[in-house]
């Protein structure tokens, strides 16, 4: 068995360092995100209010990406190809989503699920109401940093290996 390290780095010690950094960050992490304080971002897919994003390291939870997508009255989102596994909860409005060329109508409190497919899915959301915007709460797993070094329980070295 080789005991060669990667350069001068001890990768096991790197895990312990990462764990300790995560624990320190959690002490001051944001536990309640105030939606009214979030900016409305205009991007290639429309209008988003980000609640949880991989770049937001100040949040207590980072296992998901979560945002509210607003679709203007009579408007639509951009069209995307996505691997699937994304969830949408309609909290305001009515409209439809085209998934792989098939139209699916929705209204308030309906749930839209993009199925996981090896080739992905092509989809676009449309707001059918000419007077009111639609709002979708959107969530998907954050596979960037899924569960942290504590692995959901606590990662501890209880005993050293014998010499």
Coordinates of N, CA and C in Angstrom, one line a residue:
X1 N 0.9 -1.2 0.0 CA 0.0 0.0 0.0 C 0.9 1.2 0.0
X2 N 0.6 2.2 -0.9 CA 1.4 3.4 -0.9 C 0.9 4.4 0.1
X3 N 1.9 5.0 0.7 CA 1.6 6.1 1.7 C 1.9 7.5 1.1
X4 N 2.2 7.5 -0.2 CA 2.5 8.7 -0.9 C 1.4 9.8 -0.8
X5 N 1.7 11.0 -0.4 CA 0.7 12.0 -0.3 C 0.7 12.8 -1.7
X6 N -0.3 13.6 -1.9 CA -0.5 14.4 -3.0 C 0.3 15.7 -2.8
X7 N 1.5 15.7 -3.3 CA 2.4 16.9 -3.0 C 2.7 16.9 -1.5
X8 N 2.5 18.0 -0.9 CA 2.7 18.1 0.5 C 1.3 18.1 1.2
X9 N 0.3 17.8 0.5 CA -1.1 17.8 1.1 C -1.5 16.5 1.7
X10 N -2.1 16.5 2.8 CA -2.7 15.3 3.4 C -4.2 15.4 3.1
X11 N -4.7 14.6 2.2 CA -6.1 14.8 1.8 C -7.1 14.5 2.9
X12 N -6.8 13.6 3.8 CA -7.7 13.3 4.9 C -7.8 14.6 5.8
X13 N -6.6 15.2 6.1 CA -6.7 16.4 6.9 C -7.5 17.5 6.2
X14 N -7.5 17.5 4.8 CA -8.3 18.5 4.1 C -9.7 18.3 4.4
X15 N -10.2 17.0 4.5 CA -11.6 16.7 4.8 C -11.9 17.3 6.2
X16 N -11.0 17.1 7.2 CA -11.3 17.6 8.5 C -11.3 19.2 8.5
X17 N -10.4 19.8 7.7 CA -10.4 21.3 7.6 C -11.7 21.7 7.0
X18 N -12.2 21.1 5.9 CA -13.5 21.4 5.3 C -14.6 21.3 6.2
X19 N -14.6 20.2 7.0 CA -15.7 20.0 8.0 C -15.7 21.2 9.0
X20 N -14.6 21.5 9.5 CA -14.5 22.6 10.5 C -14.9 23.9 9.9
X21 N -14.6 24.2 8.7 CA -15.0 25.4 8.0 C -16.6 25.4 7.9
X22 N -17.1 24.3 7.5 CA -18.6 24.2 7.4 C -19.3 24.4 8.7
X23 N -18.7 23.9 9.7 CA -19.3 24.1 11.1 C -19.3 25.5 11.5
X24 N -18.2 26.2 11.2 CA -18.1 27.6 11.6 C -19.1 28.5 10.8
X25 N -19.2 28.2 9.5 CA -20.1 28.9 8.6 C -21.6 28.7 9.1
X26 N -21.9 27.5 9.6 CA -23.3 27.2 10.0 C -23.7 28.0 11.2
X27 N -22.7 28.4 12.0 CA -23.0 29.2 13.2 C -23.7 30.5 12.9
X28 N -23.3 31.1 11.8 CA -23.9 32.5 11.4 C -24.7 32.4 10.1
X29 N -25.0 31.2 9.7 CA -25.8 31.0 8.4 C -27.2 31.6 8.6
X30 N -27.7 32.1 7.5 CA -29.1 32.6 7.4 C -30.0 31.4 7.5
X31 N -30.9 31.5 8.5 CA -31.9 30.4 8.7 C -33.3 30.8 8.1
X32 N -33.6 32.1 8.0 CA -34.8 32.6 7.4 C -34.5 33.5 6.3
X33 N -34.9 33.3 5.1 CA -34.7 34.1 3.9 C -36.0 34.9 3.7
X34 N -35.9 36.2 3.7 CA -37.1 37.1 3.5 C -37.3 37.4 2.0
X35 N -38.3 36.8 1.5 CA -38.6 36.9 0.1 C -38.7 38.4 -0.4
X36 N -39.3 39.2 0.4 CA -39.5 40.6 0.0 C -38.2 41.4 -0.1
X37 N -37.1 40.8 0.5 CA -35.8 41.5 0.4 C -35.0 41.0 -0.7
X38 N -35.4 40.0 -1.5 CA -34.6 39.4 -2.6 C -34.9 40.2 -3.8
X39 N -33.8 40.5 -4.6 CA -33.9 41.2 -5.9 C -34.6 40.3 -6.9
X40 N -35.2 40.9 -7.8 CA -35.8 40.2 -9.0 C -34.7 40.2 -10.1
X41 N -34.2 39.1 -10.4 CA -33.1 39.0 -11.4 C -33.7 38.7 -12.8
X42 N -33.3 39.5 -13.8 CA -33.6 39.2 -15.2 C -32.5 38.4 -15.8
X43 N -32.8 37.2 -16.3 CA -31.8 36.4 -16.9 C -32.3 35.8 -18.2
X44 N -31.6 34.9 -18.8 CA -32.0 34.3 -20.1 C -33.2 33.5 -20.0
X45 N -33.6 33.1 -18.9 CA -34.9 32.3 -18.7 C -36.0 33.1 -18.2
X46 N -35.9 34.3 -17.9 CA -37.0 35.2 -17.4 C -36.6 35.9 -16.1
X47 N -37.5 35.9 -15.2 CA -37.4 36.6 -13.9 C -37.3 35.7 -12.8
X48 N -36.2 35.7 -12.0 CA -36.0 34.8 -10.8 C -35.8 35.6 -9.6
X49 N -36.3 35.1 -8.4 CA -35.9 35.5 -7.1 C -35.2 34.3 -6.5
X50 N -33.9 34.4 -6.3 CA -33.2 33.3 -5.8 C -33.2 33.2 -4.2
X51 N -33.7 32.1 -3.7 CA -33.7 31.8 -2.3 C -32.4 31.0 -1.9
X52 N -32.1 30.0 -2.7 CA -31.0 29.1 -2.4 C -30.3 28.9 -3.8
X53 N -29.0 29.1 -3.8 CA -28.2 29.0 -5.0 C -26.8 28.5 -4.6
X54 N -26.1 27.7 -5.4 CA -24.8 27.2 -5.0 C -23.8 28.3 -4.6
X55 N -24.0 29.5 -5.2 CA -23.1 30.6 -4.9 C -23.4 31.3 -3.6
X56 N -24.6 31.0 -3.0 CA -25.0 31.7 -1.8 C -24.5 30.8 -0.6
X57 N -23.3 31.1 -0.2 CA -22.6 30.3 0.9 C -23.1 30.7 2.3
X58 N -23.9 31.7 2.4 CA -24.4 32.2 3.7 C -25.7 31.6 4.2
X59 N -26.2 30.6 3.4 CA -27.5 30.0 3.7 C -27.2 28.8 4.6
X60 N -28.2 28.4 5.5 CA -28.1 27.3 6.4 C -28.2 26.0 5.6
X61 N -28.9 26.0 4.5 CA -29.2 24.8 3.7 C -28.7 25.1 2.3
X62 N -27.9 24.1 1.7 CA -27.5 24.3 0.3 C -27.6 23.0 -0.5
X63 N -28.5 22.1 0.0 CA -28.7 20.9 -0.7 C -29.7 21.0 -1.9
X64 N -30.4 22.1 -2.0 CA -31.3 22.4 -3.1 C -30.9 23.7 -3.7
X65 N -31.4 23.9 -4.9 CA -31.5 25.2 -5.5 C -33.0 25.6 -5.5
X66 N -33.3 26.8 -5.1 CA -34.7 27.2 -4.9 C -34.9 28.6 -5.3
X67 N -35.9 28.8 -6.2 CA -36.1 30.2 -6.6 C -37.6 30.3 -7.0
X68 N -38.1 31.5 -7.1 CA -39.4 31.8 -7.6 C -39.2 32.4 -9.0
X69 N -39.9 31.8 -9.9 CA -39.9 32.3 -11.3 C -41.2 33.1 -11.6
X70 N -41.1 34.3 -12.0 CA -42.2 35.1 -12.3 C -42.4 35.2 -13.8
X71 N -43.6 34.9 -14.3 CA -43.8 35.0 -15.7 C -44.8 36.1 -15.9
X72 N -44.5 37.2 -16.7 CA -45.4 38.3 -16.9 C -46.7 37.9 -17.5
X73 N -47.7 38.7 -17.3 CA -49.0 38.4 -17.8 C -48.9 38.3 -19.3
X74 N -49.5 37.2 -19.8 CA -49.5 36.8 -21.2 C -48.1 36.5 -21.8
X75 N -47.1 36.4 -20.9 CA -45.7 36.1 -21.4 C -45.3 34.7 -21.2
X76 N -44.0 34.5 -21.4 CA -43.4 33.1 -21.3 C -42.0 33.2 -20.8
X77 N -41.5 32.0 -20.5 CA -40.1 31.9 -20.1 C -39.2 31.6 -21.3
X78 N -38.0 31.6 -21.1 CA -37.1 31.0 -22.2 C -37.4 29.5 -22.4
X79 N -36.8 29.0 -23.4 CA -36.9 27.5 -23.6 C -35.6 26.9 -23.2
X80 N -35.7 25.8 -22.5 CA -34.5 25.2 -21.9 C -34.5 23.7 -22.2
X81 N -33.3 23.1 -22.3 CA -33.1 21.7 -22.2 C -32.4 21.5 -20.8
X82 N -33.0 20.5 -20.1 CA -32.6 20.3 -18.8 C -32.6 18.8 -18.6
X83 N -31.8 18.2 -17.7 CA -31.8 16.8 -17.5 C -33.0 16.3 -16.8
X84 N -33.8 17.2 -16.2 CA -35.0 16.8 -15.6 C -34.8 16.7 -14.1
X85 N -35.8 16.3 -13.3 CA -35.7 16.2 -11.9 C -36.1 17.6 -11.2
X86 N -36.5 18.5 -12.0 CA -36.8 19.9 -11.5 C -38.3 19.9 -11.1
X87 N -38.7 20.5 -10.0 CA -40.1 20.6 -9.6 C -40.5 22.0 -9.6
X88 N -41.8 22.3 -10.0 CA -42.4 23.6 -10.1 C -43.7 23.5 -9.3
X89 N -44.0 24.4 -8.4 CA -45.2 24.6 -7.7 C -45.8 25.9 -8.2
X90 N -47.0 25.9 -8.8 CA -47.7 27.1 -9.2 C -48.3 27.7 -8.0
X91 N -47.9 28.9 -7.6 CA -48.5 29.6 -6.4 C -49.3 30.7 -6.8
X92 N -49.2 31.2 -8.1 CA -50.1 32.2 -8.6 C -50.2 32.0 -10.1
X93 N -51.4 32.2 -10.6 CA -51.6 32.3 -12.1 C -52.1 31.0 -12.7
X94 N -52.2 31.0 -14.0 CA -52.6 29.9 -14.8 C -51.9 29.9 -16.1
X95 N -51.6 28.8 -16.7 CA -50.9 28.8 -18.0 C -50.7 27.3 -18.4
X96 N -49.6 27.1 -19.1 CA -49.2 25.8 -19.6 C -47.7 25.7 -19.8
X97 N -47.3 24.5 -19.8 CA -45.9 24.2 -20.0 C -45.8 23.2 -21.2
X98 N -44.9 23.5 -22.1 CA -44.7 22.5 -23.2 C -43.4 21.8 -22.9
X99 N -43.6 20.4 -22.7 CA -42.5 19.5 -22.4 C -42.3 18.6 -23.6
X100 N -41.2 18.6 -24.2 CA -40.9 17.8 -25.4 C -42.0 17.8 -26.4
X101 N -42.5 19.0 -26.6 CA -43.6 19.2 -27.7 C -45.0 18.9 -27.2
X102 N -45.2 18.5 -26.0 CA -46.5 18.2 -25.5 C -47.0 19.3 -24.5
X103 N -48.1 19.9 -24.7 CA -48.7 21.0 -23.9 C -49.3 20.4 -22.6
X104 N -49.0 21.0 -21.4 CA -49.6 20.6 -20.2 C -50.2 21.8 -19.5
X105 N -51.5 21.9 -19.3 CA -52.1 23.1 -18.6 C -51.9 23.0 -17.1
X106 N -51.8 24.2 -16.5 CA -51.7 24.2 -15.1 C -52.4 25.5 -14.5
X107 N -52.7 25.5 -13.2 CA -53.3 26.6 -12.5 C -52.7 26.6 -11.1
X108 N -53.2 27.5 -10.3 CA -52.7 27.7 -8.9 C -52.8 26.4 -8.2
X109 N -51.7 26.1 -7.5 CA -51.5 24.9 -6.6 C -51.3 23.6 -7.4
X110 N -51.1 23.7 -8.7 CA -50.7 22.5 -9.5 C -49.2 22.4 -9.4
X111 N -48.7 21.2 -9.6 CA -47.3 20.8 -9.5 C -46.8 20.4 -10.9
X112 N -45.7 20.9 -11.3 CA -45.1 20.5 -12.6 C -43.8 19.8 -12.3
X113 N -43.7 18.6 -12.9 CA -42.4 17.9 -12.6 C -41.8 17.6 -14.0
X114 N -40.5 18.0 -14.2 CA -39.8 17.6 -15.4 C -39.2 16.2 -15.1
X115 N -39.5 15.2 -15.9 CA -39.0 13.9 -15.7 C -37.5 13.8 -16.0
X116 N -36.9 12.9 -15.3 CA -35.4 12.6 -15.6 C -35.4 11.8 -16.8
X117 N -34.6 12.3 -17.8 CA -34.4 11.5 -19.0 C -32.9 11.6 -19.4
X118 N -32.4 10.5 -19.9 CA -30.9 10.6 -20.3 C -30.6 11.7 -21.3
X119 N -31.5 11.9 -22.2 CA -31.2 13.0 -23.2 C -31.7 14.4 -22.7
X120 N -32.4 14.4 -21.5 CA -32.9 15.6 -21.0 C -34.3 15.9 -21.6
X121 N -34.9 17.0 -21.1 CA -36.2 17.4 -21.6 C -36.1 18.8 -22.1
X122 N -36.9 19.2 -23.1 CA -37.0 20.5 -23.6 C -38.3 21.1 -23.1
X123 N -38.3 22.2 -22.5 CA -39.5 22.8 -21.9 C -39.5 24.3 -22.0
X124 N -40.8 24.8 -21.9 CA -41.0 26.3 -21.8 C -42.3 26.5 -21.1
X125 N -42.4 27.5 -20.2 CA -43.6 27.8 -19.5 C -44.3 29.0 -20.1
X126 N -45.6 29.0 -20.2 CA -46.4 30.1 -20.7 C -47.5 30.6 -19.7
X127 N -47.7 31.9 -19.6 CA -48.7 32.4 -18.7 C -49.9 32.7 -19.6
X128 N -51.0 32.1 -19.3 CA -52.3 32.3 -20.1 C -53.1 33.5 -19.7
X129 N -52.8 34.1 -18.5 CA -53.6 35.2 -18.0 C -53.0 36.5 -18.6
X130 N -53.9 37.2 -19.3 CA -53.4 38.5 -19.9 C -53.3 39.6 -18.9
X131 N -53.8 39.4 -17.7 CA -53.9 40.5 -16.7 C -52.9 40.3 -15.5
X132 N -52.6 39.1 -15.1 CA -51.8 38.8 -13.9 C -50.6 38.0 -14.2
X133 N -49.5 38.3 -13.5 CA -48.3 37.4 -13.6 C -48.5 36.1 -13.0
X134 N -47.8 35.1 -13.4 CA -47.8 33.8 -12.8 C -46.5 33.6 -12.0
X135 N -46.5 32.9 -10.9 CA -45.4 32.6 -10.1 C -45.2 31.1 -9.8
X136 N -44.0 30.6 -10.1 CA -43.7 29.2 -9.8 C -42.6 29.1 -8.8
X137 N -42.8 28.3 -7.8 CA -41.7 28.0 -6.9 C -41.0 26.8 -7.5
X138 N -39.7 27.0 -7.7 CA -38.9 26.0 -8.5 C -37.8 25.4 -7.6
X139 N -37.7 24.1 -7.6 CA -36.6 23.5 -6.7 C -36.0 22.3 -7.5
X140 N -34.7 22.1 -7.3 CA -34.0 21.0 -7.8 C -32.9 20.7 -6.9
X141 N -32.4 19.4 -6.9 CA -31.2 19.1 -6.0 C -30.0 20.0 -6.4
X142 N -29.3 20.4 -5.4 CA -28.0 21.1 -5.6 C -27.0 20.0 -5.5
X143 N -26.6 19.5 -6.6 CA -25.5 18.5 -6.6 C -24.1 19.1 -6.5
X144 N -24.1 20.4 -6.5 CA -22.8 21.1 -6.3 C -22.2 20.8 -5.0
X145 N -23.0 20.8 -4.0 CA -22.6 20.6 -2.6 C -23.7 20.0 -1.8
X146 N -24.0 18.7 -2.1 CA -25.2 18.1 -1.7 C -25.4 17.9 -0.2
X147 N -24.5 17.3 0.5 CA -24.9 17.1 2.0 C -23.8 17.5 2.9
X148 N -22.7 18.1 2.5 CA -21.7 18.6 3.4 C -20.8 17.5 4.0
X149 N -19.7 17.9 4.6 CA -18.8 16.9 5.1 C -19.3 16.2 6.4
X150 N -20.2 16.8 7.1 CA -20.7 16.1 8.3 C -21.7 14.9 7.9
X151 N -21.9 14.8 6.6 CA -22.7 13.6 6.1 C -24.1 13.4 6.8
X152 N -24.6 14.5 7.3 CA -25.9 14.5 7.9 C -25.9 14.1 9.4
X153 N -24.8 13.6 9.9 CA -24.8 13.1 11.3 C -23.7 13.7 12.2
X154 N -22.6 13.9 11.7 CA -21.4 14.4 12.3 C -20.2 13.5 11.9
X155 N -19.2 14.1 11.3 CA -18.1 13.4 10.8 C -17.0 13.6 11.8
X156 N -16.6 12.6 12.5 CA -15.6 12.7 13.6 C -14.6 11.5 13.4
X157 N -13.3 11.8 13.8 CA -12.3 10.8 13.9 C -12.3 10.4 15.4
X158 N -12.9 9.2 15.7 CA -13.1 8.7 17.1 C -11.8 8.1 17.6
X159 N -11.1 7.4 16.8 CA -9.8 6.9 17.2 C -8.8 6.9 16.0
X160 N -7.5 7.1 16.3 CA -6.6 7.1 15.2 C -6.3 5.6 14.9
X161 N -5.8 5.4 13.6 CA -5.4 4.1 13.2 C -4.2 3.7 14.0
X162 N -4.0 2.4 14.3 CA -2.8 2.0 15.0 C -1.6 2.2 14.1
X163 N -0.4 2.4 14.8 CA 0.8 2.5 14.0 C 1.2 1.4 13.2

